Amino acid sequence: MQRPRLEISHPDYLLECEEMLERDVSLLVERAEAVGWDRGSIAAAIANLGRAYLLKAEADDATERAIRRSKPQRAAL
């Protein structure tokens, strides 16, 4: 894996990420096909896992924000 060369705000950032992940995802698909899974189900499962990952990350971020808001603020000295 390689670190991103582009800033996250760059229009090609996502494309760069896809290119970096492509080889590993292709190998994963090949391994799953080799043991009998069909390509369509594999692709759907990968997409579902991606959506689940995003939902979990959003929930984690919301939890962190709630924790920060609930902590008492220290008085300035």
mmCIF file of C-alpha atoms in Angstrom:
data_model
loop_
_atom_site.group_PDB
_atom_site.id
_atom_site.type_symbol
_atom_site.label_atom_id
_atom_site.label_comp_id
_atom_site.label_asym_id
_atom_site.label_seq_id
_atom_site.Cartn_x
_atom_site.Cartn_y
_atom_site.Cartn_z
ATOM 1 C CA MET A 1 0.000 0.000 0.000
ATOM 2 C CA GLN A 2 1.078 3.531 -0.708
ATOM 3 C CA ARG A 3 0.378 6.777 1.093
ATOM 4 C CA PRO A 4 -1.748 9.312 -0.793
ATOM 5 C CA ARG A 5 0.196 11.752 -2.949
ATOM 6 C CA LEU A 6 -2.757 14.085 -3.390
ATOM 7 C CA GLU A 7 -4.582 16.180 -0.813
ATOM 8 C CA ILE A 8 -8.046 14.915 0.153
ATOM 9 C CA SER A 9 -9.545 18.036 -1.470
ATOM 10 C CA HIS A 10 -7.978 17.205 -4.858
ATOM 11 C CA PRO A 11 -10.549 16.061 -7.468
ATOM 12 C CA ASP A 12 -8.504 12.917 -8.241
ATOM 13 C CA TYR A 13 -7.996 11.858 -4.607
ATOM 14 C CA LEU A 14 -10.696 9.151 -4.768
ATOM 15 C CA LEU A 15 -9.355 7.869 -8.093
ATOM 16 C CA GLU A 16 -5.868 7.619 -6.590
ATOM 17 C CA CYS A 17 -7.295 5.653 -3.648
ATOM 18 C CA GLU A 18 -9.180 3.297 -5.987
ATOM 19 C CA GLU A 19 -6.026 2.672 -8.007
ATOM 20 C CA MET A 20 -4.083 1.906 -4.830
ATOM 21 C CA LEU A 21 -6.733 -0.569 -3.593
ATOM 22 C CA GLU A 22 -7.458 -2.199 -6.965
ATOM 23 C CA ARG A 23 -4.742 -4.881 -6.813
ATOM 24 C CA ASP A 24 -5.633 -6.050 -3.303
ATOM 25 C CA VAL A 25 -9.371 -6.061 -4.018
ATOM 26 C CA SER A 26 -8.784 -8.009 -7.251
ATOM 27 C CA LEU A 27 -6.757 -10.584 -5.337
ATOM 28 C CA LEU A 28 -9.516 -10.838 -2.732
ATOM 29 C CA VAL A 29 -12.129 -11.385 -5.465
ATOM 30 C CA GLU A 30 -9.953 -14.039 -7.121
ATOM 31 C CA ARG A 31 -9.518 -15.879 -3.814
ATOM 32 C CA ALA A 32 -13.269 -15.805 -3.147
ATOM 33 C CA GLU A 33 -14.037 -17.027 -6.682
ATOM 34 C CA ALA A 34 -11.482 -19.826 -6.290
ATOM 35 C CA VAL A 35 -13.454 -21.279 -3.392
ATOM 36 C CA GLY A 36 -16.807 -21.049 -5.182
ATOM 37 C CA TRP A 37 -18.297 -17.593 -4.617
ATOM 38 C CA ASP A 38 -19.745 -15.871 -7.686
ATOM 39 C CA ARG A 39 -18.373 -12.506 -8.796
ATOM 40 C CA GLY A 40 -21.686 -10.635 -8.432
ATOM 41 C CA SER A 41 -22.151 -11.753 -4.838
ATOM 42 C CA ILE A 42 -18.542 -10.899 -4.037
ATOM 43 C CA ALA A 43 -18.920 -7.387 -5.466
ATOM 44 C CA ALA A 44 -22.209 -6.864 -3.607
ATOM 45 C CA ALA A 45 -20.645 -8.075 -0.359
ATOM 46 C CA ILE A 46 -17.675 -5.715 -0.775
ATOM 47 C CA ALA A 47 -20.048 -2.802 -1.448
ATOM 48 C CA ASN A 48 -22.156 -3.724 1.612
ATOM 49 C CA LEU A 49 -19.028 -3.906 3.761
ATOM 50 C CA GLY A 50 -17.989 -0.469 2.516
ATOM 51 C CA ARG A 51 -21.369 1.015 3.435
ATOM 52 C CA ALA A 52 -21.285 -0.690 6.844
ATOM 53 C CA TYR A 53 -17.790 0.677 7.458
ATOM 54 C CA LEU A 54 -18.978 4.220 6.687
ATOM 55 C CA LEU A 55 -22.006 3.871 8.975
ATOM 56 C CA LYS A 56 -19.796 2.597 11.794
ATOM 57 C CA ALA A 57 -17.314 5.442 11.293
ATOM 58 C CA GLU A 58 -20.154 7.997 11.363
ATOM 59 C CA ALA A 59 -21.552 6.447 14.558
ATOM 60 C CA ASP A 60 -18.091 6.441 16.154
ATOM 61 C CA ASP A 61 -17.616 10.113 15.245
ATOM 62 C CA ALA A 62 -21.033 11.010 16.681
ATOM 63 C CA THR A 63 -20.197 9.158 19.897
ATOM 64 C CA GLU A 64 -16.873 10.985 20.211
ATOM 65 C CA ARG A 65 -18.599 14.351 19.712
ATOM 66 C CA ALA A 66 -21.210 13.482 22.356
ATOM 67 C CA ILE A 67 -18.495 12.473 24.825
ATOM 68 C CA ARG A 68 -16.598 15.722 24.245
ATOM 69 C CA ARG A 69 -19.782 17.771 24.725
ATOM 70 C CA SER A 70 -20.626 15.967 27.969
ATOM 71 C CA LYS A 71 -17.246 16.622 29.608
ATOM 72 C CA PRO A 72 -17.252 19.612 31.945
ATOM 73 C CA GLN A 73 -15.251 22.570 30.699
ATOM 74 C CA ARG A 74 -12.318 23.696 32.854
ATOM 75 C CA ALA A 75 -12.419 27.247 34.106
ATOM 76 C CA ALA A 76 -9.664 29.490 32.790
ATOM 77 C CA LEU A 77 -7.001 30.315 35.362
#
